[in-house]
mmCIF file with all atom_site columns, C-alpha atoms in Angstrom:
data_model
loop_
_atom_site.group_PDB
_atom_site.id
_atom_site.type_symbol
_atom_site.label_atom_id
_atom_site.label_alt_id
_atom_site.label_comp_id
_atom_site.label_asym_id
_atom_site.label_entity_id
_atom_site.label_seq_id
_atom_site.pdbx_PDB_ins_code
_atom_site.Cartn_x
_atom_site.Cartn_y
_atom_site.Cartn_z
_atom_site.occupancy
_atom_site.B_iso_or_equiv
_atom_site.pdbx_formal_charge
_atom_site.auth_seq_id
_atom_site.auth_comp_id
_atom_site.auth_asym_id
_atom_site.auth_atom_id
_atom_site.pdbx_PDB_model_num
ATOM 1   C CA . MET A 1 1   ? 200.233 -189.215 147.340 1.00 0.00 ? 24  MET A CA 1
ATOM 2   C CA . THR A 1 2   ? 198.094 -188.605 144.271 1.00 0.00 ? 25  THR A CA 1
ATOM 3   C CA . ALA A 1 3   ? 195.403 -187.041 146.439 1.00 0.00 ? 26  ALA A CA 1
ATOM 4   C CA . VAL A 1 4   ? 197.822 -184.299 147.452 1.00 0.00 ? 27  VAL A CA 1
ATOM 5   C CA . LYS A 1 5   ? 198.739 -183.656 143.826 1.00 0.00 ? 28  LYS A CA 1
ATOM 6   C CA . THR A 1 6   ? 195.047 -183.522 142.965 1.00 0.00 ? 29  THR A CA 1
ATOM 7   C CA . ILE A 1 7   ? 194.291 -180.958 145.669 1.00 0.00 ? 30  ILE A CA 1
ATOM 8   C CA . GLU A 1 8   ? 197.158 -178.782 144.438 1.00 0.00 ? 31  GLU A CA 1
ATOM 9   C CA . LYS A 1 9   ? 195.300 -178.499 141.138 1.00 0.00 ? 32  LYS A CA 1
ATOM 10  C CA . ILE A 1 10  ? 192.012 -177.646 142.855 1.00 0.00 ? 33  ILE A CA 1
ATOM 11  C CA . ASP A 1 11  ? 191.307 -174.003 143.510 1.00 0.00 ? 34  ASP A CA 1
ATOM 12  C CA . ALA A 1 12  ? 190.428 -173.431 147.196 1.00 0.00 ? 35  ALA A CA 1
ATOM 13  C CA . ARG A 1 13  ? 188.358 -170.384 146.238 1.00 0.00 ? 36  ARG A CA 1
ATOM 14  C CA . GLU A 1 14  ? 186.387 -172.511 143.774 1.00 0.00 ? 37  GLU A CA 1
ATOM 15  C CA . ILE A 1 15  ? 185.702 -175.165 146.423 1.00 0.00 ? 38  ILE A CA 1
ATOM 16  C CA . ARG A 1 16  ? 184.622 -172.497 148.909 1.00 0.00 ? 39  ARG A CA 1
ATOM 17  C CA . ARG A 1 17  ? 182.278 -170.846 146.423 1.00 0.00 ? 40  ARG A CA 1
ATOM 18  C CA . LYS A 1 18  ? 180.723 -174.175 145.412 1.00 0.00 ? 41  LYS A CA 1
ATOM 19  C CA . LEU A 1 19  ? 180.035 -174.858 149.075 1.00 0.00 ? 42  LEU A CA 1
ATOM 20  C CA . GLY A 1 20  ? 178.451 -171.419 149.438 1.00 0.00 ? 43  GLY A CA 1
ATOM 21  C CA . LEU A 1 21  ? 180.701 -170.425 152.341 1.00 0.00 ? 44  LEU A CA 1
ATOM 22  C CA . ASN A 1 22  ? 182.381 -167.124 153.066 1.00 0.00 ? 45  ASN A CA 1
ATOM 23  C CA . GLN A 1 23  ? 186.105 -167.100 153.815 1.00 0.00 ? 46  GLN A CA 1
ATOM 24  C CA . GLN A 1 24  ? 185.578 -167.000 157.584 1.00 0.00 ? 47  GLN A CA 1
ATOM 25  C CA . GLN A 1 25  ? 183.299 -170.057 157.547 1.00 0.00 ? 48  GLN A CA 1
ATOM 26  C CA . PHE A 1 26  ? 185.452 -172.024 155.124 1.00 0.00 ? 49  PHE A CA 1
ATOM 27  C CA . TRP A 1 27  ? 188.880 -171.419 156.627 1.00 0.00 ? 50  TRP A CA 1
ATOM 28  C CA . SER A 1 28  ? 187.946 -171.426 160.327 1.00 0.00 ? 51  SER A CA 1
ATOM 29  C CA . THR A 1 29  ? 186.993 -175.118 160.140 1.00 0.00 ? 52  THR A CA 1
ATOM 30  C CA . LEU A 1 30  ? 190.633 -175.762 159.216 1.00 0.00 ? 53  LEU A CA 1
ATOM 31  C CA . GLY A 1 31  ? 192.046 -173.541 161.951 1.00 0.00 ? 54  GLY A CA 1
ATOM 32  C CA . VAL A 1 32  ? 193.161 -170.948 159.408 1.00 0.00 ? 55  VAL A CA 1
ATOM 33  C CA . THR A 1 33  ? 192.353 -167.268 159.814 1.00 0.00 ? 56  THR A CA 1
ATOM 34  C CA . GLN A 1 34  ? 190.274 -165.506 157.204 1.00 0.00 ? 57  GLN A CA 1
ATOM 35  C CA . SER A 1 35  ? 193.259 -163.383 156.193 1.00 0.00 ? 58  SER A CA 1
ATOM 36  C CA . GLY A 1 36  ? 195.478 -166.469 155.872 1.00 0.00 ? 59  GLY A CA 1
ATOM 37  C CA . GLY A 1 37  ? 192.848 -168.188 153.745 1.00 0.00 ? 60  GLY A CA 1
ATOM 38  C CA . SER A 1 38  ? 192.554 -165.089 151.601 1.00 0.00 ? 61  SER A CA 1
ATOM 39  C CA . ARG A 1 39  ? 196.303 -165.212 150.939 1.00 0.00 ? 62  ARG A CA 1
ATOM 40  C CA . TYR A 1 40  ? 196.052 -168.885 149.888 1.00 0.00 ? 63  TYR A CA 1
ATOM 41  C CA . GLU A 1 41  ? 193.147 -168.074 147.592 1.00 0.00 ? 64  GLU A CA 1
ATOM 42  C CA . SER A 1 42  ? 195.219 -165.291 146.039 1.00 0.00 ? 65  SER A CA 1
ATOM 43  C CA . GLY A 1 43  ? 197.961 -167.712 145.068 1.00 0.00 ? 66  GLY A CA 1
ATOM 44  C CA . ARG A 1 44  ? 200.269 -167.901 148.054 1.00 0.00 ? 67  ARG A CA 1
ATOM 45  C CA . ASN A 1 45  ? 201.783 -171.365 148.564 1.00 0.00 ? 68  ASN A CA 1
ATOM 46  C CA . MET A 1 46  ? 199.599 -173.485 150.835 1.00 0.00 ? 69  MET A CA 1
ATOM 47  C CA . PRO A 1 47  ? 201.492 -175.711 153.321 1.00 0.00 ? 70  PRO A CA 1
ATOM 48  C CA . LYS A 1 48  ? 200.953 -179.450 152.938 1.00 0.00 ? 71  LYS A CA 1
ATOM 49  C CA . PRO A 1 49  ? 199.105 -179.849 156.294 1.00 0.00 ? 72  PRO A CA 1
ATOM 50  C CA . VAL A 1 50  ? 196.626 -177.149 155.282 1.00 0.00 ? 73  VAL A CA 1
ATOM 51  C CA . ARG A 1 51  ? 196.141 -178.750 151.846 1.00 0.00 ? 74  ARG A CA 1
ATOM 52  C CA . GLU A 1 52  ? 195.479 -182.103 153.498 1.00 0.00 ? 75  GLU A CA 1
ATOM 53  C CA . LEU A 1 53  ? 192.995 -180.608 155.962 1.00 0.00 ? 76  LEU A CA 1
ATOM 54  C CA . LEU A 1 54  ? 191.271 -178.817 153.097 1.00 0.00 ? 77  LEU A CA 1
ATOM 55  C CA . ARG A 1 55  ? 191.032 -182.094 151.210 1.00 0.00 ? 78  ARG A CA 1
ATOM 56  C CA . LEU A 1 56  ? 189.720 -184.025 154.217 1.00 0.00 ? 79  LEU A CA 1
ATOM 57  C CA . VAL A 1 57  ? 187.217 -181.451 155.425 1.00 0.00 ? 80  VAL A CA 1
ATOM 58  C CA . HIS A 1 58  ? 185.930 -179.776 152.265 1.00 0.00 ? 81  HIS A CA 1
ATOM 59  C CA . VAL A 1 59  ? 186.505 -182.368 149.533 1.00 0.00 ? 82  VAL A CA 1
ATOM 60  C CA . GLU A 1 60  ? 186.151 -185.694 151.385 1.00 0.00 ? 83  GLU A CA 1
ATOM 61  C CA . GLN A 1 61  ? 183.621 -184.181 153.857 1.00 0.00 ? 84  GLN A CA 1
ATOM 62  C CA . VAL A 1 62  ? 185.317 -185.717 156.932 1.00 0.00 ? 85  VAL A CA 1
ATOM 63  C CA . ASP A 1 63  ? 184.149 -184.225 160.225 1.00 0.00 ? 86  ASP A CA 1
ATOM 64  C CA . ILE A 1 64  ? 187.499 -183.752 161.931 1.00 0.00 ? 87  ILE A CA 1
ATOM 65  C CA . LYS A 1 65  ? 185.770 -183.208 165.277 1.00 0.00 ? 88  LYS A CA 1
ATOM 66  C CA . ASN A 1 66  ? 185.060 -186.949 165.305 1.00 0.00 ? 89  ASN A CA 1
ATOM 67  C CA . ILE A 1 67  ? 188.685 -187.996 164.789 1.00 0.00 ? 90  ILE A CA 1
ATOM 68  C CA . LYS A 1 68  ? 190.431 -188.761 168.033 1.00 0.00 ? 91  LYS A CA 1
ATOM 69  C CA . ARG A 1 69  ? 194.139 -188.912 168.781 1.00 0.00 ? 92  ARG A CA 1
ATOM 70  C CA . ASP A 1 70  ? 193.777 -192.645 169.420 1.00 0.00 ? 93  ASP A CA 1
ATOM 71  C CA . ASP A 1 71  ? 192.523 -193.092 165.856 1.00 0.00 ? 94  ASP A CA 1
ATOM 72  C CA . TRP A 1 72  ? 195.656 -191.441 164.459 1.00 0.00 ? 95  TRP A CA 1
ATOM 73  C CA . GLU A 1 73  ? 197.890 -193.526 166.707 1.00 0.00 ? 96  GLU A CA 1
ATOM 74  C CA . VAL A 1 74  ? 196.291 -196.754 165.462 1.00 0.00 ? 97  VAL A CA 1
ATOM 75  C CA . VAL A 1 75  ? 196.660 -195.667 161.831 1.00 0.00 ? 98  VAL A CA 1
ATOM 76  C CA . GLU A 1 76  ? 200.314 -194.715 162.310 1.00 0.00 ? 99  GLU A CA 1
ATOM 77  C CA . TYR A 1 77  ? 201.030 -197.994 164.095 1.00 0.00 ? 100 TYR A CA 1
ATOM 78  C CA . LEU A 1 78  ? 199.409 -200.041 161.325 1.00 0.00 ? 101 LEU A CA 1
ATOM 79  C CA . LYS A 1 79  ? 201.259 -198.110 158.620 1.00 0.00 ? 102 LYS A CA 1
ATOM 80  C CA . SER A 1 80  ? 204.652 -198.602 160.216 1.00 0.00 ? 103 SER A CA 1
ATOM 81  C CA . GLN A 1 81  ? 204.351 -202.005 161.925 1.00 0.00 ? 104 GLN A CA 1
ATOM 82  C CA . GLU A 1 82  ? 201.668 -203.853 159.952 1.00 0.00 ? 105 GLU A CA 1
ATOM 83  C CA . PRO A 1 83  ? 201.723 -202.353 156.438 1.00 0.00 ? 106 PRO A CA 1
ATOM 84  C CA . GLU A 1 84  ? 200.046 -205.339 154.758 1.00 0.00 ? 107 GLU A CA 1
ATOM 85  C CA . LEU A 1 85  ? 197.230 -205.339 157.292 1.00 0.00 ? 108 LEU A CA 1
ATOM 86  C CA . PHE A 1 86  ? 196.867 -201.575 156.817 1.00 0.00 ? 109 PHE A CA 1
ATOM 87  C CA . LYS A 1 87  ? 196.611 -201.989 153.028 1.00 0.00 ? 110 LYS A CA 1
ATOM 88  C CA . SER A 1 88  ? 194.073 -204.772 153.410 1.00 0.00 ? 111 SER A CA 1
ATOM 89  C CA . LEU A 1 89  ? 191.919 -202.774 155.834 1.00 0.00 ? 112 LEU A CA 1
ATOM 90  C CA . LYS A 1 90  ? 192.119 -199.707 153.615 1.00 0.00 ? 113 LYS A CA 1
ATOM 91  C CA . LYS A 1 91  ? 191.033 -201.741 150.587 1.00 0.00 ? 114 LYS A CA 1
ATOM 92  C CA . SER A 1 92  ? 188.122 -203.233 152.531 1.00 0.00 ? 115 SER A CA 1
ATOM 93  C CA . ALA A 1 93  ? 187.029 -199.805 153.785 1.00 0.00 ? 116 ALA A CA 1
ATOM 94  C CA . ARG A 1 94  ? 187.037 -198.388 150.257 1.00 0.00 ? 117 ARG A CA 1
ATOM 95  C CA . ALA A 1 95  ? 185.019 -201.332 148.943 1.00 0.00 ? 118 ALA A CA 1
ATOM 96  C CA . HIS A 1 96  ? 182.508 -200.861 151.761 1.00 0.00 ? 119 HIS A CA 1
ATOM 97  C CA . ALA A 1 97  ? 182.236 -197.132 151.034 1.00 0.00 ? 120 ALA A CA 1
ATOM 98  C CA . LYS A 1 98  ? 181.581 -197.807 147.342 1.00 0.00 ? 121 LYS A CA 1
ATOM 99  C CA . LYS A 1 99  ? 178.797 -200.273 148.202 1.00 0.00 ? 122 LYS A CA 1
ATOM 100 C CA . ALA A 1 100 ? 177.221 -197.769 150.566 1.00 0.00 ? 123 ALA A CA 1
ATOM 101 C CA . ALA A 1 101 ? 177.253 -194.983 147.956 1.00 0.00 ? 124 ALA A CA 1
#
């Protein structure tokens, strides 16, 4: 939940400029039109799904083309049916990512 609050404080225009992308390049990877992205950059309220995609794609650098529906189904199952296992796996994945960095 804190990640969402963090992204609300981050300026999408600032992220886009740091990445050296124009609006079309930046927003199209999220499935948002250039004009829609322009409205968000001008201060219009950004829906939560768009904020999350922005965070995943442009902040966390996740290639969403590699995420499959099956992956989401497994995550949702673990969250709802095996929450302790999900927490443990998440903790292990983060530790692994820190070692790799």
